[in-house]
Amino acid sequence: MKTYLVTGGAGFIGSNYIHYMLGKYGNSIKIINVDALTYAGNPENLEAVKDHPGYEFVKADICDKEKIAAIFAENDIDFVIHFAAESHVDRSIDAPEVFVRTNVLGTLIMLNCARKAWEKEDGTYPIGKKFIHVSTDEVYGSLTGENTFFYETTPYDPRSPYSASKAGADMLVRSYMETYKFPANITNCSNNYGPYQFPEKLIPLIINNALLGKKLPVYGDGKYVRDWLYVLDHAKAIDLVTQKAALFETYNIGGKNEKQNIEIVKIILDTLLDMLPDDDSRKKHINHDLIAFVSDRKGHDRRYAIAPDKIKADLGWEPETMFAEGIRLTIAWYFENSAWMENVTSGDYQAYYEKMYK
Ligand code: NAD
Ligand code: DAU
């Protein structure tokens, strides 16, 4: 029985990962989900597994050294899957400090606690222990020129406080692998979309606004490009890296699915119209006139695109879910979970939205 310490498992990707892992491995694994439950962490995301015998939730801040050390002391942790982070670029532009605290200091504390628990007296580590650091393609900066891609060898060039803090965390993991031969892998993934994504991010925000008949804010000229990956495919990639990747390797994970933001917004509108029944009153207000070009994000990165060649060659991973299918699955999930959306958009979200978009 392998024990996984998952950080940030109550967020978007972490909760999808936990559902995937418990579905795949059932009672043959144990997952301890450590999450501080910030605005982005939502216990509702894990309602379906909360009584699963292989699942345990611990409310803790990854910056709380004593609590994290105690979790390692009380459990024989085999794998750490480190998702916990502040993840939204716009919030990092508004208030960078918490990004450095959680993403850099929090990662350092996770590394120190894992090292202390795992390192033997001779400086080696028991076979099978591994730390997976989940990072982003944004550390590579912004691509210029067509047919250019991010490879694992692309130099880091972070350009927002968010990406700088993630780059700082990546550098710490690299330094631990180099200095202490600490058993780890780093993954750098492109934009995810799917169930349980908080509606501060483009795709769920557009779905929610369109259903409510609200304006759809598109930054700048709308021609910024992201490489979208269905979240389940990311979960599968992380599992493969955990089970099969050689220690110290880094893997880029991407959807091979570049789209301009304006294309994404139009696809969502057309898919909503196609999926809603004819007698649904919301159909009357969903149209392209809702699109509103608004002020650009400061320092907005023009294009991200991952070359996932190495993960395909080494581990046989490729994105499985085409965007046309993934966006329908995502919209269907938001239709079926309207109460989830109502809950996360009540309270603080309204104040955030006012501040960000007015
Ligand atoms: P998210 O914002 O949805 O979730 C983050 C989770 O971390 C939340 O549950 C939150 O409560 C928790 N958390 C935040 N600060 C914490 C702290 N101090 N201690 C403990 N828990 C804390 O983020 P996400 O979109 O699921 O991203 C997860 C990870 O994947 C992040 O590291 C992010 O950088 C990376 N990533 C995200 C994407 C994407 O498109 N969303 C793409 C590539 C990489
Ligand atoms: O590339 C991976 C990264 O993808 C992750 O590391 C981040 O955690 C994740 O948030 C995401 O970052 P982005 O900034 O690319 O995602 P976001 O959904 O915020 O924005 C996607 C694009 O859409 C971006 O070009 C900005 C634009 N946008 C976003 C919002 C919220 C708009 O035009 N309007 C909006 O209202």
Tab-separated table of C-alpha atoms and ligand atoms in Angstrom:
chain	number	residue	atom	x	y	z
A	1	MET	CA	0.000	0.000	0.000
A	2	LYS	CA	1.545	3.314	-1.090
A	3	THR	CA	0.831	6.473	0.878
A	4	TYR	CA	0.517	9.739	-1.041
A	5	LEU	CA	0.793	13.118	0.644
A	6	VAL	CA	-1.068	15.442	-1.721
A	7	THR	CA	-0.805	19.186	-1.047
A	8	GLY	CA	-3.499	21.536	-2.343
A	9	GLY	CA	-5.841	18.635	-3.071
A	10	ALA	CA	-8.957	20.725	-2.425
A	11	GLY	CA	-8.185	22.970	-5.398
A	12	PHE	CA	-8.967	22.455	-9.071
A	13	ILE	CA	-6.239	20.095	-10.329
A	14	GLY	CA	-5.598	18.471	-6.953
A	15	SER	CA	-9.218	17.416	-6.497
A	16	ASN	CA	-9.415	16.038	-10.035
A	17	TYR	CA	-6.184	14.142	-9.381
A	18	ILE	CA	-7.537	12.651	-6.122
A	19	HIS	CA	-10.751	11.513	-7.856
A	20	TYR	CA	-8.693	9.947	-10.631
A	21	MET	CA	-6.287	8.186	-8.273
A	22	LEU	CA	-8.942	6.763	-5.915
A	23	GLY	CA	-10.961	5.667	-8.959
A	24	LYS	CA	-7.951	3.939	-10.468
A	25	TYR	CA	-6.272	2.400	-7.407
A	26	GLY	CA	-9.207	2.098	-4.967
A	27	ASN	CA	-8.195	0.775	-1.556
A	28	SER	CA	-4.673	-0.115	-2.622
A	29	ILE	CA	-3.444	3.430	-1.949
A	30	LYS	CA	-3.861	5.944	0.845
A	31	ILE	CA	-4.112	9.660	0.083
A	32	ILE	CA	-3.524	12.291	2.751
A	33	ASN	CA	-4.726	15.618	1.393
A	34	VAL	CA	-3.093	18.596	3.116
A	35	ASP	CA	-4.790	21.857	2.250
A	36	ALA	CA	-5.125	25.224	3.986
A	37	LEU	CA	-8.522	25.808	2.346
A	38	THR	CA	-7.794	29.277	1.001
A	39	TYR	CA	-10.448	30.908	-1.195
A	40	ALA	CA	-9.384	28.410	-3.913
A	41	GLY	CA	-9.702	25.292	-1.756
A	42	ASN	CA	-13.153	23.816	-1.531
A	43	PRO	CA	-14.118	20.708	0.492
A	44	GLU	CA	-17.160	20.337	-1.795
A	45	ASN	CA	-14.732	19.255	-4.541
A	46	LEU	CA	-14.044	16.115	-2.518
A	47	GLU	CA	-17.518	15.463	-1.119
A	48	ALA	CA	-17.782	12.218	-3.112
A	49	VAL	CA	-14.624	10.716	-1.589
A	50	LYS	CA	-14.695	12.159	1.917
A	51	ASP	CA	-15.667	8.793	3.458
A	52	HIS	CA	-13.447	6.703	1.181
A	53	PRO	CA	-11.250	4.457	3.390
A	54	GLY	CA	-8.192	5.475	1.361
A	55	TYR	CA	-8.731	9.206	1.863
A	56	GLU	CA	-7.845	11.498	4.756
A	57	PHE	CA	-8.050	15.295	4.915
A	58	VAL	CA	-5.750	17.433	7.058
A	59	LYS	CA	-6.352	21.170	7.190
A	60	ALA	CA	-2.873	22.677	7.310
A	61	ASP	CA	-0.811	25.447	5.798
A	62	ILE	CA	2.288	24.167	3.986
A	63	CYS	CA	4.197	27.035	5.629
A	64	ASP	CA	3.434	25.545	9.048
A	65	LYS	CA	6.680	23.570	9.580
A	66	GLU	CA	5.559	21.814	12.752
A	67	LYS	CA	2.288	20.556	11.302
A	68	ILE	CA	3.896	19.342	8.089
A	69	ALA	CA	6.738	17.643	9.995
A	70	ALA	CA	4.162	15.929	12.225
A	71	ILE	CA	2.326	14.530	9.186
A	72	PHE	CA	5.597	13.002	7.972
A	73	ALA	CA	6.392	11.689	11.458
A	74	GLU	CA	2.979	10.050	11.851
A	75	ASN	CA	2.796	8.488	8.390
A	76	ASP	CA	5.172	6.526	6.192
A	77	ILE	CA	4.842	8.768	3.150
A	78	ASP	CA	5.961	7.236	-0.163
A	79	PHE	CA	5.065	10.039	-2.575
A	80	VAL	CA	4.520	13.762	-2.174
A	81	ILE	CA	2.419	15.298	-4.956
A	82	HIS	CA	2.871	19.006	-4.425
A	83	PHE	CA	0.041	21.063	-5.966
A	84	ALA	CA	-0.520	23.659	-3.222
A	85	ALA	CA	0.083	27.154	-4.543
A	86	GLU	CA	-1.419	30.518	-5.176
A	87	SER	CA	-2.298	30.003	-8.823
A	88	HIS	CA	-3.989	33.051	-10.357
A	89	VAL	CA	-1.846	35.487	-12.354
A	90	ASP	CA	-4.199	38.473	-11.923
A	91	ARG	CA	-4.179	38.080	-8.136
A	92	SER	CA	-0.361	37.912	-8.196
A	93	ILE	CA	-0.242	41.248	-10.012
A	94	ASP	CA	-2.534	42.761	-7.384
A	95	ALA	CA	-0.890	41.206	-4.282
A	96	PRO	CA	2.409	39.368	-4.915
A	97	GLU	CA	3.502	38.713	-1.330
A	98	VAL	CA	1.348	35.682	-0.575
A	99	PHE	CA	2.620	34.105	-3.816
A	100	VAL	CA	6.200	34.205	-2.556
A	101	ARG	CA	5.136	32.934	0.861
A	102	THR	CA	3.114	29.950	-0.347
A	103	ASN	CA	4.839	29.079	-3.606
A	104	VAL	CA	8.475	29.619	-2.593
A	105	LEU	CA	8.602	29.308	1.204
A	106	GLY	CA	5.846	26.663	1.241
A	107	THR	CA	7.747	24.547	-1.282
A	108	LEU	CA	10.965	24.909	0.719
A	109	ILE	CA	9.178	23.697	3.846
A	110	MET	CA	7.714	20.717	1.983
A	111	LEU	CA	11.187	19.849	0.654
A	112	ASN	CA	12.799	20.162	4.093
A	113	CYS	CA	10.168	18.029	5.809
A	114	ALA	CA	10.330	15.329	3.114
A	115	ARG	CA	14.126	15.326	3.220
A	116	LYS	CA	14.187	15.056	7.008
A	117	ALA	CA	11.727	12.156	6.928
A	118	TRP	CA	13.384	10.273	4.069
A	119	GLU	CA	17.147	10.884	4.097
A	120	LYS	CA	19.218	8.066	5.605
A	121	GLU	CA	22.378	8.605	7.635
A	122	ASP	CA	24.590	7.982	4.604
A	123	GLY	CA	22.757	10.674	2.647
A	124	THR	CA	20.860	8.231	0.406
A	125	TYR	CA	17.106	7.733	0.228
A	126	PRO	CA	15.001	4.545	0.412
A	127	ILE	CA	14.103	3.283	-3.068
A	128	GLY	CA	10.612	4.305	-4.111
A	129	LYS	CA	10.332	7.620	-2.239
A	130	LYS	CA	9.608	10.520	-4.542
A	131	PHE	CA	8.525	14.175	-4.508
A	132	ILE	CA	6.554	15.395	-7.533
A	133	HIS	CA	6.664	19.156	-7.867
A	134	VAL	CA	3.736	20.327	-10.009
A	135	SER	CA	4.715	23.447	-11.888
A	136	THR	CA	3.700	25.508	-14.873
A	137	ASP	CA	4.800	26.381	-18.399
A	138	GLU	CA	4.626	30.066	-17.395
A	139	VAL	CA	8.153	29.792	-15.943
A	140	TYR	CA	9.445	29.831	-19.538
A	141	GLY	CA	7.982	33.266	-20.263
A	142	SER	CA	6.278	34.303	-23.473
A	143	LEU	CA	6.863	32.754	-26.911
A	144	THR	CA	7.529	34.967	-29.896
A	145	GLY	CA	7.460	33.689	-33.460
A	146	GLU	CA	5.385	30.893	-34.906
A	147	ASN	CA	6.420	27.270	-34.491
A	148	THR	CA	8.398	27.954	-31.355
A	149	PHE	CA	7.703	25.784	-28.332
A	150	PHE	CA	8.694	25.335	-24.709
A	151	TYR	CA	11.067	22.394	-24.208
A	152	GLU	CA	12.488	21.164	-20.904
A	153	THR	CA	15.727	22.902	-21.933
A	154	THR	CA	14.103	26.298	-22.612
A	155	PRO	CA	15.678	28.910	-20.305
A	156	TYR	CA	13.453	30.233	-17.540
A	157	ASP	CA	12.085	33.740	-18.145
A	158	PRO	CA	9.185	34.301	-15.717
A	159	ARG	CA	7.381	37.590	-16.275
A	160	SER	CA	4.619	37.799	-13.638
A	161	PRO	CA	4.872	37.580	-9.843
A	162	TYR	CA	3.019	34.235	-10.113
A	163	SER	CA	5.421	32.723	-12.638
A	164	ALA	CA	8.432	34.190	-10.816
A	165	SER	CA	7.311	32.523	-7.589
A	166	LYS	CA	6.751	29.198	-9.366
A	167	ALA	CA	10.171	29.532	-11.036
A	168	GLY	CA	11.688	30.173	-7.597
A	169	ALA	CA	10.045	27.000	-6.294
A	170	ASP	CA	11.286	25.007	-9.308
A	171	MET	CA	14.823	26.270	-8.685
A	172	LEU	CA	14.661	25.128	-5.075
A	173	VAL	CA	13.552	21.640	-6.175
A	174	ARG	CA	16.357	21.569	-8.738
A	175	SER	CA	18.861	22.627	-6.094
A	176	TYR	CA	17.701	19.851	-3.739
A	177	MET	CA	18.007	17.258	-6.504
A	178	GLU	CA	21.534	18.510	-7.241
A	179	THR	CA	22.804	19.161	-3.716
A	180	TYR	CA	21.155	16.385	-1.694
A	181	LYS	CA	20.323	13.989	-4.541
A	182	PHE	CA	16.781	14.470	-3.242
A	183	PRO	CA	14.422	12.100	-5.126
A	184	ALA	CA	12.120	14.319	-7.165
A	185	ASN	CA	10.616	15.109	-10.540
A	186	ILE	CA	9.337	18.452	-11.792
A	187	THR	CA	6.413	18.746	-14.198
A	188	ASN	CA	5.658	21.955	-16.124
A	189	CYS	CA	2.148	21.916	-17.515
A	190	SER	CA	0.124	24.171	-19.796
A	191	ASN	CA	-3.350	25.630	-19.071
A	192	ASN	CA	-5.787	23.099	-17.617
A	193	TYR	CA	-9.566	23.182	-17.897
A	194	GLY	CA	-12.328	20.890	-16.638
A	195	PRO	CA	-14.587	20.244	-13.620
A	196	TYR	CA	-14.083	22.091	-10.311
A	197	GLN	CA	-12.134	25.017	-11.803
A	198	PHE	CA	-12.680	28.226	-9.848
A	199	PRO	CA	-14.388	30.915	-11.985
A	200	GLU	CA	-11.546	33.408	-11.721
A	201	LYS	CA	-9.903	31.506	-14.608
A	202	LEU	CA	-10.935	32.163	-18.209
A	203	ILE	CA	-13.003	29.080	-19.106
A	204	PRO	CA	-15.261	28.732	-16.029
A	205	LEU	CA	-15.620	32.515	-15.816
A	206	ILE	CA	-16.873	32.685	-19.399
A	207	ILE	CA	-19.236	29.708	-18.919
A	208	ASN	CA	-20.700	31.241	-15.756
A	209	ASN	CA	-21.049	34.768	-17.154
A	210	ALA	CA	-22.616	33.555	-20.397
A	211	LEU	CA	-25.215	31.482	-18.519
A	212	LEU	CA	-26.051	34.550	-16.414
A	213	GLY	CA	-26.170	36.844	-19.467
A	214	LYS	CA	-23.258	38.912	-18.133
A	215	LYS	CA	-20.530	40.519	-20.258
A	216	LEU	CA	-17.618	38.259	-21.220
A	217	PRO	CA	-14.382	40.131	-20.440
A	218	VAL	CA	-11.655	39.500	-23.022
A	219	TYR	CA	-8.308	41.120	-22.191
A	220	GLY	CA	-6.628	43.318	-24.798
A	221	ASP	CA	-7.107	42.193	-28.410
A	222	GLY	CA	-8.077	38.641	-27.382
A	223	LYS	CA	-5.327	37.163	-29.547
A	224	TYR	CA	-3.247	35.814	-26.672
A	225	VAL	CA	-2.600	32.102	-27.105
A	226	ARG	CA	-2.741	29.339	-24.505
A	227	ASP	CA	-2.247	25.566	-24.931
A	228	TRP	CA	-5.278	23.956	-23.262
A	229	LEU	CA	-5.190	20.513	-21.621
A	230	TYR	CA	-8.149	18.627	-20.146
A	231	VAL	CA	-7.409	18.228	-16.439
A	232	LEU	CA	-7.891	14.441	-16.389
A	233	ASP	CA	-5.058	14.105	-18.912
A	234	HIS	CA	-2.847	16.107	-16.548
A	235	ALA	CA	-3.775	13.797	-13.653
A	236	LYS	CA	-2.825	10.784	-15.791
A	237	ALA	CA	0.511	12.370	-16.701
A	238	ILE	CA	1.335	13.042	-13.041
A	239	ASP	CA	0.520	9.430	-12.171
A	240	LEU	CA	2.812	8.187	-14.960
A	241	VAL	CA	5.654	10.460	-13.874
A	242	THR	CA	5.220	9.226	-10.292
A	243	GLN	CA	5.266	5.551	-11.248
A	244	LYS	CA	7.679	5.476	-14.167
A	245	ALA	CA	9.912	8.537	-14.517
A	246	ALA	CA	13.577	8.295	-13.622
A	247	LEU	CA	14.506	10.435	-10.626
A	248	PHE	CA	15.628	14.034	-11.262
A	249	GLU	CA	13.896	14.294	-14.658
A	250	THR	CA	11.703	17.231	-15.646
A	251	TYR	CA	8.700	16.806	-17.943
A	252	ASN	CA	6.710	19.329	-19.942
A	253	ILE	CA	3.019	18.424	-20.224
A	254	GLY	CA	0.785	20.108	-22.794
A	255	GLY	CA	-2.411	19.710	-24.758
A	256	LYS	CA	-1.063	20.257	-28.307
A	257	ASN	CA	-4.064	22.525	-28.457
A	258	GLU	CA	-3.185	26.166	-29.023
A	259	LYS	CA	-6.064	28.592	-29.189
A	260	GLN	CA	-6.482	32.344	-29.024
A	261	ASN	CA	-8.599	33.512	-26.090
A	262	ILE	CA	-11.211	34.981	-28.401
A	263	GLU	CA	-11.561	31.583	-30.134
A	264	ILE	CA	-12.084	29.927	-26.741
A	265	VAL	CA	-14.829	32.392	-25.850
A	266	LYS	CA	-16.620	31.862	-29.173
A	267	ILE	CA	-16.344	28.058	-28.894
A	268	ILE	CA	-17.886	28.224	-25.407
A	269	LEU	CA	-20.779	30.373	-26.635
A	270	ASP	CA	-21.473	28.091	-29.600
A	271	THR	CA	-21.196	24.941	-27.485
A	272	LEU	CA	-23.545	26.351	-24.840
A	273	LEU	CA	-26.112	27.159	-27.519
A	274	ASP	CA	-25.740	23.678	-28.957
A	275	MET	CA	-26.038	21.897	-25.599
A	276	LEU	CA	-28.879	23.863	-23.985
A	277	PRO	CA	-32.365	22.533	-24.719
A	278	ASP	CA	-34.472	24.778	-26.972
A	279	ASP	CA	-36.889	25.662	-24.186
A	280	ASP	CA	-34.120	26.838	-21.824
A	281	SER	CA	-34.703	30.554	-21.284
A	282	ARG	CA	-30.938	31.239	-21.052
A	283	LYS	CA	-30.654	30.532	-24.771
A	284	LYS	CA	-32.279	33.898	-25.476
A	285	HIS	CA	-29.453	35.949	-23.993
A	286	ILE	CA	-26.428	33.862	-25.062
A	287	ASN	CA	-24.839	35.408	-28.139
A	288	HIS	CA	-21.561	36.877	-29.362
A	289	ASP	CA	-22.686	40.409	-28.394
A	290	LEU	CA	-21.863	39.512	-24.797
A	291	ILE	CA	-18.138	39.650	-25.683
A	292	ALA	CA	-16.516	42.773	-24.206
A	293	PHE	CA	-12.891	43.685	-24.906
A	294	VAL	CA	-11.501	45.126	-21.650
A	295	SER	CA	-8.174	46.551	-20.420
A	296	ASP	CA	-5.263	44.210	-20.874
A	297	ARG	CA	-3.521	42.267	-18.082
A	298	LYS	CA	-0.264	44.011	-17.093
A	299	GLY	CA	2.765	42.267	-18.651
A	300	HIS	CA	0.427	39.813	-20.416
A	301	ASP	CA	2.359	36.868	-21.903
A	302	ARG	CA	1.483	36.578	-25.601
A	303	ARG	CA	1.742	32.866	-26.220
A	304	TYR	CA	2.459	29.608	-24.417
A	305	ALA	CA	2.901	26.280	-26.215
A	306	ILE	CA	4.430	23.091	-24.868
A	307	ALA	CA	6.326	20.497	-26.875
A	308	PRO	CA	5.388	17.339	-24.935
A	309	ASP	CA	7.901	15.236	-26.928
A	310	LYS	CA	9.980	14.037	-23.994
A	311	ILE	CA	7.058	12.700	-21.940
A	312	LYS	CA	5.777	10.888	-25.023
A	313	ALA	CA	9.166	9.361	-25.819
A	314	ASP	CA	10.041	8.345	-22.243
A	315	LEU	CA	6.656	7.499	-20.724
A	316	GLY	CA	4.264	7.129	-23.663
A	317	TRP	CA	1.991	9.955	-22.466
A	318	GLU	CA	-0.045	11.992	-24.942
A	319	PRO	CA	-3.104	14.190	-24.454
A	320	GLU	CA	-6.175	11.982	-24.982
A	321	THR	CA	-9.044	14.453	-24.816
A	322	MET	CA	-9.511	16.700	-27.840
A	323	PHE	CA	-10.707	20.212	-27.030
A	324	ALA	CA	-14.096	19.765	-28.756
A	325	GLU	CA	-14.801	16.817	-26.455
A	326	GLY	CA	-13.180	18.292	-23.336
A	327	ILE	CA	-15.125	21.539	-23.503
A	328	ARG	CA	-18.426	19.617	-23.823
A	329	LEU	CA	-17.518	17.464	-20.818
A	330	THR	CA	-16.626	20.629	-18.904
A	331	ILE	CA	-19.815	22.489	-19.804
A	332	ALA	CA	-21.891	19.397	-19.000
A	333	TRP	CA	-20.222	19.281	-15.572
A	334	TYR	CA	-21.041	22.948	-14.902
A	335	PHE	CA	-24.673	22.339	-16.001
A	336	GLU	CA	-24.966	19.439	-13.573
A	337	ASN	CA	-23.231	21.319	-10.760
A	338	SER	CA	-24.940	24.700	-10.791
A	339	ALA	CA	-25.147	24.599	-6.975
A	340	TRP	CA	-21.343	24.296	-6.820
A	341	MET	CA	-21.018	27.410	-8.984
A	342	GLU	CA	-23.598	29.312	-6.906
A	343	ASN	CA	-21.733	28.452	-3.717
A	344	VAL	CA	-18.292	29.522	-4.965
A	345	THR	CA	-19.572	32.752	-6.526
A	346	SER	CA	-21.426	33.949	-3.459
A	347	GLY	CA	-19.655	36.072	-0.825
A	348	ASP	CA	-16.010	37.002	-1.431
A	349	TYR	CA	-16.106	36.221	-5.147
A	350	GLN	CA	-18.459	39.133	-5.790
A	351	ALA	CA	-16.030	41.578	-4.182
A	352	TYR	CA	-13.130	40.065	-6.161
A	353	TYR	CA	-15.085	40.376	-9.398
A	354	GLU	CA	-16.047	44.002	-8.730
A	355	LYS	CA	-12.457	44.941	-7.941
A	356	MET	CA	-10.950	43.098	-10.918
A	357	TYR	CA	-13.420	43.981	-13.638
A	358	LYS	CA	-14.803	47.409	-12.735
B	1	NAD	P1	-5.958	26.155	-7.276
B	1	NAD	O1	-5.734	27.600	-6.988
B	1	NAD	O2	-7.265	25.718	-7.834
B	1	NAD	O3	-5.723	25.300	-5.956
B	1	NAD	C1	-4.672	25.548	-5.066
B	1	NAD	C2	-4.932	24.764	-3.787
B	1	NAD	O4	-3.826	24.998	-2.908
B	1	NAD	C3	-6.195	25.193	-3.041
B	1	NAD	O5	-6.917	24.066	-2.607
B	1	NAD	C4	-5.666	25.989	-1.856
B	1	NAD	O6	-6.510	25.955	-0.716
B	1	NAD	C5	-4.344	25.309	-1.604
B	1	NAD	N1	-3.384	26.177	-0.927
B	1	NAD	C6	-3.053	27.456	-1.263
B	1	NAD	N2	-2.161	27.944	-0.373
B	1	NAD	C7	-1.917	26.944	0.514
B	1	NAD	C8	-1.071	26.825	1.644
B	1	NAD	N3	-0.308	27.848	2.066
B	1	NAD	N4	-1.046	25.650	2.308
B	1	NAD	C9	-1.819	24.619	1.907
B	1	NAD	N5	-2.658	24.671	0.850
B	1	NAD	C10	-2.701	25.823	0.162
B	1	NAD	O7	-4.754	25.732	-8.214
B	1	NAD	P2	-4.745	24.687	-9.430
B	1	NAD	O8	-5.171	25.395	-10.650
B	1	NAD	O9	-5.407	23.443	-9.005
B	1	NAD	O10	-3.161	24.453	-9.547
B	1	NAD	C11	-2.528	23.450	-8.778
B	1	NAD	C12	-1.033	23.477	-9.065
B	1	NAD	O11	-0.812	23.255	-10.456
B	1	NAD	C13	-0.370	24.816	-8.753
B	1	NAD	O12	0.902	24.545	-8.217
B	1	NAD	C14	-0.250	25.500	-10.105
B	1	NAD	O13	0.864	26.371	-10.129
B	1	NAD	C15	-0.026	24.303	-11.015
B	1	NAD	N6	-0.512	24.462	-12.402
B	1	NAD	C16	-1.774	24.910	-12.660
B	1	NAD	C17	-2.210	24.989	-13.980
B	1	NAD	C18	-3.613	25.449	-14.325
B	1	NAD	O14	-3.916	25.633	-15.504
B	1	NAD	N7	-4.510	25.637	-13.365
B	1	NAD	C19	-1.349	24.638	-15.024
B	1	NAD	C20	-0.054	24.216	-14.712
B	1	NAD	C21	0.352	24.111	-13.399
B	2	DAU	O1	-0.120	28.071	-18.329
B	2	DAU	C1	-0.414	27.492	-17.102
B	2	DAU	C2	-1.093	28.499	-16.215
B	2	DAU	O2	-2.412	28.676	-16.732
B	2	DAU	C3	-1.150	28.084	-14.752
B	2	DAU	O3	0.153	28.006	-14.253
B	2	DAU	C4	-1.966	29.092	-13.940
B	2	DAU	O4	-2.088	28.638	-12.603
B	2	DAU	C5	-3.336	29.209	-14.560
B	2	DAU	O5	-4.086	30.182	-13.876
B	2	DAU	C6	-3.239	29.573	-16.036
B	2	DAU	O6	-2.731	30.926	-16.203
B	2	DAU	P1	-3.345	31.924	-17.297
B	2	DAU	O7	-3.077	33.299	-16.860
B	2	DAU	O8	-2.930	31.524	-18.667
B	2	DAU	O9	-4.920	31.536	-17.137
B	2	DAU	P2	-6.250	32.439	-17.065
B	2	DAU	O10	-7.405	31.503	-17.127
B	2	DAU	O11	-6.193	33.436	-15.955
B	2	DAU	O12	-6.184	33.255	-18.426
B	2	DAU	C7	-6.138	32.583	-19.674
B	2	DAU	C8	-6.023	33.654	-20.746
B	2	DAU	O13	-7.256	34.375	-20.812
B	2	DAU	C9	-4.954	34.699	-20.482
B	2	DAU	O14	-4.372	35.094	-21.714
B	2	DAU	C10	-5.707	35.868	-19.871
B	2	DAU	C11	-7.072	35.768	-20.548
B	2	DAU	N1	-8.225	36.218	-19.758
B	2	DAU	C12	-8.377	35.726	-18.498
B	2	DAU	C13	-9.448	36.120	-17.723
B	2	DAU	C14	-9.623	35.596	-16.321
B	2	DAU	C15	-9.169	37.088	-20.311
B	2	DAU	O15	-9.033	37.514	-21.480
B	2	DAU	N2	-10.232	37.464	-19.548
B	2	DAU	C16	-10.399	37.044	-18.262
B	2	DAU	O16	-11.389	37.468	-17.608
